[in-house]
Amino acid sequence: MELPTNLYPSISQRKSCRKYDMRPLGQEVLSEISNAIEGFESLYPGVSLEHRFTSKVKGRFHVDAPHYLIVSGQGAPGEMEAAGFLFEQLVLWLDALDIGSVWLGSSKDAEAAGTDQDLVVIAFGNSPESIHRSIDQFKRKEIEEITNVTDDPCIQAARLAPSGMNTQPWYFEKQDELLLVYEKKLKAPLSLAYKLSDIDMGIGLSHYFLACKEFGKPFRFARDASLPSKAGYLPFGIIG
């Protein structure tokens, strides 16, 4: 099996897959997935995340799939965006192998106890349908709604990132040599039901990072709550 090394092309073609061929992938593929995860870039090197595979989860928006990957942490600050950042690389890696996947924010392990530190679930497997789409099939906010630097190809890549309930919570504001990152405040009742916006932010940052690699730009992110206030948004961090 030839493994992908460049994840950037998958940004503009991957779609969330909700229909699967229930035949399981081979053990070799699952081993390669674990090996690939070890090689992906972390948002915060000091934040430790774990993963495990299972064949059964439960949740409000259930998807039947042959495999589920459960991401868990240890309760440390920053785990949510770190999980989105790291495992979006896996989602794109799977796409490059023609393996479908979908983030399942409301799902939980149906077989294991003591899962309080579980953060999110990813369903994956082969699909009877195409797992790709063309760029015009993405339903996303206009670029002007998420940034004041609309010609930045890295922000254009972040714009295509998936998010829970398609909330697209990110805003990128260029100020001098820094790029300020904001997270949209969700309004009730959505804010009461959905608590994974930080994972979405990490997914968006992952797309930005992969575009930086593609175009030879440096990437460094730091969480920062002291950004200038922005109506309707929370300060999230700085890319510099």
XYZ file of C-alpha atoms in Angstrom:
240
model
C 0.000 0.000 0.000
C 1.492 3.308 -1.094
C 1.002 5.831 1.701
C 0.264 9.519 1.065
C 2.860 12.120 2.020
C 1.124 15.319 0.869
C -2.230 15.973 2.526
C -2.885 19.395 0.996
C -4.730 18.158 -2.151
C -7.317 16.388 0.002
C -8.384 19.717 1.555
C -10.213 20.704 -1.629
C -11.794 17.317 -2.388
C -12.714 15.524 0.839
C -16.322 15.289 1.978
C -17.830 13.802 5.123
C -18.867 10.207 4.470
C -21.998 8.815 6.131
C -22.516 5.610 4.134
C -20.074 2.735 4.482
C -19.351 -0.733 3.227
C -19.499 -2.610 6.529
C -16.730 -5.019 5.625
C -13.825 -4.175 7.952
C -10.497 -2.939 6.721
C -7.541 -5.266 7.175
C -5.387 -5.229 10.292
C -2.513 -3.971 8.167
C -4.499 -0.827 7.357
C -5.355 -0.222 11.026
C -1.690 -0.599 11.932
C -0.720 1.861 9.208
C -3.273 4.326 10.581
C -1.704 4.182 14.041
C 1.756 4.578 12.530
C 0.596 7.553 10.476
C -0.840 9.286 13.546
C 2.568 9.083 15.222
C 4.062 11.001 12.300
C 1.552 13.856 12.157
C 2.338 17.311 13.499
C 1.028 18.349 16.913
C -0.393 21.775 17.672
C 1.053 21.662 21.190
C 3.913 19.166 21.618
C 3.322 19.082 25.381
C -0.307 17.964 25.097
C -0.688 14.193 25.121
C -3.543 12.583 23.207
C -4.456 8.921 22.881
C -6.590 6.977 20.431
C -8.209 3.585 20.252
C -10.304 1.680 17.731
C -13.737 0.245 18.358
C -16.520 -1.200 16.238
C -19.466 0.138 18.227
C -20.417 3.641 19.355
C -23.671 5.328 20.281
C -24.836 8.879 19.821
C -27.525 11.244 18.670
C -26.301 11.487 15.078
C -25.217 7.894 14.657
C -23.470 6.656 11.526
C -23.017 2.938 10.858
C -19.386 2.289 9.962
C -17.025 -0.685 10.205
C -14.545 1.270 12.332
C -14.497 4.106 14.826
C -11.478 5.889 16.230
C -11.937 7.472 19.657
C -9.663 10.347 20.675
C -9.066 10.883 24.385
C -6.982 13.175 26.555
C -6.088 13.705 30.190
C -8.093 16.839 30.973
C -5.279 19.248 30.118
C -5.876 22.735 28.683
C -5.748 22.869 24.898
C -6.672 19.230 24.311
C -9.718 20.056 22.231
C -7.992 22.148 19.565
C -4.976 19.811 19.710
C -7.278 16.885 18.892
C -8.882 18.700 15.972
C -5.473 19.751 14.644
C -3.854 16.318 14.834
C -6.726 14.111 13.750
C -7.846 16.277 10.838
C -4.501 15.258 9.364
C -5.663 11.664 9.737
C -8.999 12.440 8.079
C -7.194 13.963 5.095
C -4.689 11.087 5.025
C -7.595 8.632 4.822
C -9.118 10.666 1.998
C -5.863 10.399 0.061
C -6.179 6.600 0.396
C -9.805 6.704 -0.815
C -11.055 5.771 2.644
C -14.104 7.683 3.832
C -14.467 9.321 7.243
C -16.654 11.642 9.267
C -16.231 13.441 12.598
C -18.870 12.365 15.153
C -18.987 14.927 17.907
C -21.947 13.474 19.770
C -20.873 9.826 19.802
C -19.524 7.811 22.719
C -17.907 4.406 23.131
C -20.730 1.856 23.492
C -18.563 -0.889 24.966
C -16.062 0.710 27.358
C -16.567 2.247 30.795
C -14.680 5.211 32.249
C -14.721 7.315 29.104
C -14.890 10.755 30.750
C -11.673 11.828 29.034
C -12.891 10.892 25.547
C -13.028 13.971 23.317
C -14.421 12.999 19.920
C -15.042 10.069 17.569
C -14.138 9.584 13.909
C -16.011 6.984 11.844
C -14.148 5.542 8.858
C -14.105 2.796 6.275
C -14.658 2.079 2.608
C -17.770 3.585 1.066
C -20.028 2.459 -1.806
C -20.245 6.128 -2.814
C -17.650 8.662 -3.894
C -15.880 10.197 -0.896
C -14.715 13.201 -2.924
C -16.352 16.371 -4.217
C -15.481 19.345 -6.379
C -14.611 22.707 -4.894
C -17.947 24.238 -5.915
C -19.809 21.646 -3.815
C -18.439 22.942 -0.504
C -21.067 24.829 1.508
C -18.973 27.391 3.330
C -19.114 31.033 4.361
C -17.812 33.540 1.849
C -14.140 34.288 2.409
C -14.995 37.884 3.366
C -16.978 36.547 6.327
C -13.983 34.856 7.939
C -11.025 37.177 7.287
C -9.779 40.623 6.297
C -7.063 39.083 4.065
C -9.086 37.298 1.417
C -6.138 36.565 -0.885
C -4.239 34.438 1.650
C -4.213 30.849 0.281
C -3.694 29.430 3.775
C -6.883 31.088 5.019
C -8.633 29.898 1.879
C -7.630 26.357 2.880
C -8.898 26.921 6.444
C -12.221 28.081 4.989
C -12.790 24.569 3.584
C -12.368 22.866 6.957
C -15.289 20.824 8.303
C -16.972 21.843 11.549
C -19.729 20.517 13.769
C -23.152 21.524 12.460
C -21.202 23.513 9.860
C -20.764 26.349 12.365
C -17.454 27.495 10.801
C -16.476 29.382 13.974
C -13.138 30.847 12.855
C -12.138 34.407 11.969
C -8.604 35.363 10.896
C -7.664 39.027 11.272
C -4.358 40.339 9.977
C -2.747 43.023 12.126
C 0.758 44.083 11.132
C 2.855 40.898 10.947
C 0.535 38.806 13.098
C -2.618 36.895 12.290
C -5.140 37.049 15.129
C -7.474 34.088 15.418
C -10.968 34.440 16.872
C -13.673 31.911 17.714
C -17.294 32.810 17.041
C -19.647 32.956 20.018
C -22.494 30.545 19.446
C -25.973 31.697 20.347
C -28.604 29.783 22.280
C -29.970 27.195 21.820
C -26.974 25.970 19.785
C -24.519 27.133 22.444
C -26.297 24.937 24.996
C -26.141 21.807 22.848
C -22.788 22.107 21.098
C -19.533 22.235 23.074
C -16.898 21.223 20.519
C -16.052 24.535 18.872
C -12.456 24.283 20.095
C -12.084 21.020 18.172
C -13.415 22.822 15.098
C -10.854 25.582 15.622
C -8.096 22.981 15.698
C -9.403 21.494 12.454
C -9.326 24.907 10.800
C -5.797 25.520 12.069
C -4.765 22.134 10.682
C -5.870 23.186 7.201
C -4.014 26.479 7.617
C -0.875 24.621 8.716
C -0.970 22.177 5.796
C -1.336 25.081 3.372
C 1.678 26.730 5.007
C 3.673 23.563 4.309
C 2.449 23.575 0.713
C 3.473 27.194 0.112
C 6.671 27.202 2.162
C 5.407 29.494 4.925
C 6.340 29.119 8.602
C 3.604 28.172 11.065
C 3.611 28.909 14.759
C 0.452 29.139 16.864
C -0.033 30.208 20.474
C -3.273 30.355 22.435
C -3.858 33.933 23.627
C -6.891 35.254 25.495
C -5.633 38.863 25.496
C -6.406 39.713 21.857
C -8.296 42.944 21.151
C -12.024 42.436 21.578
C -14.080 41.629 18.501
C -17.872 41.784 18.557
C -19.454 38.354 18.373
C -16.164 36.502 18.857
C -13.882 35.185 21.573
C -10.093 35.638 21.406
C -8.449 32.349 20.512
C -4.796 32.790 19.586
C -2.073 34.171 17.348
C -0.372 32.802 14.265
C 2.990 34.453 13.829
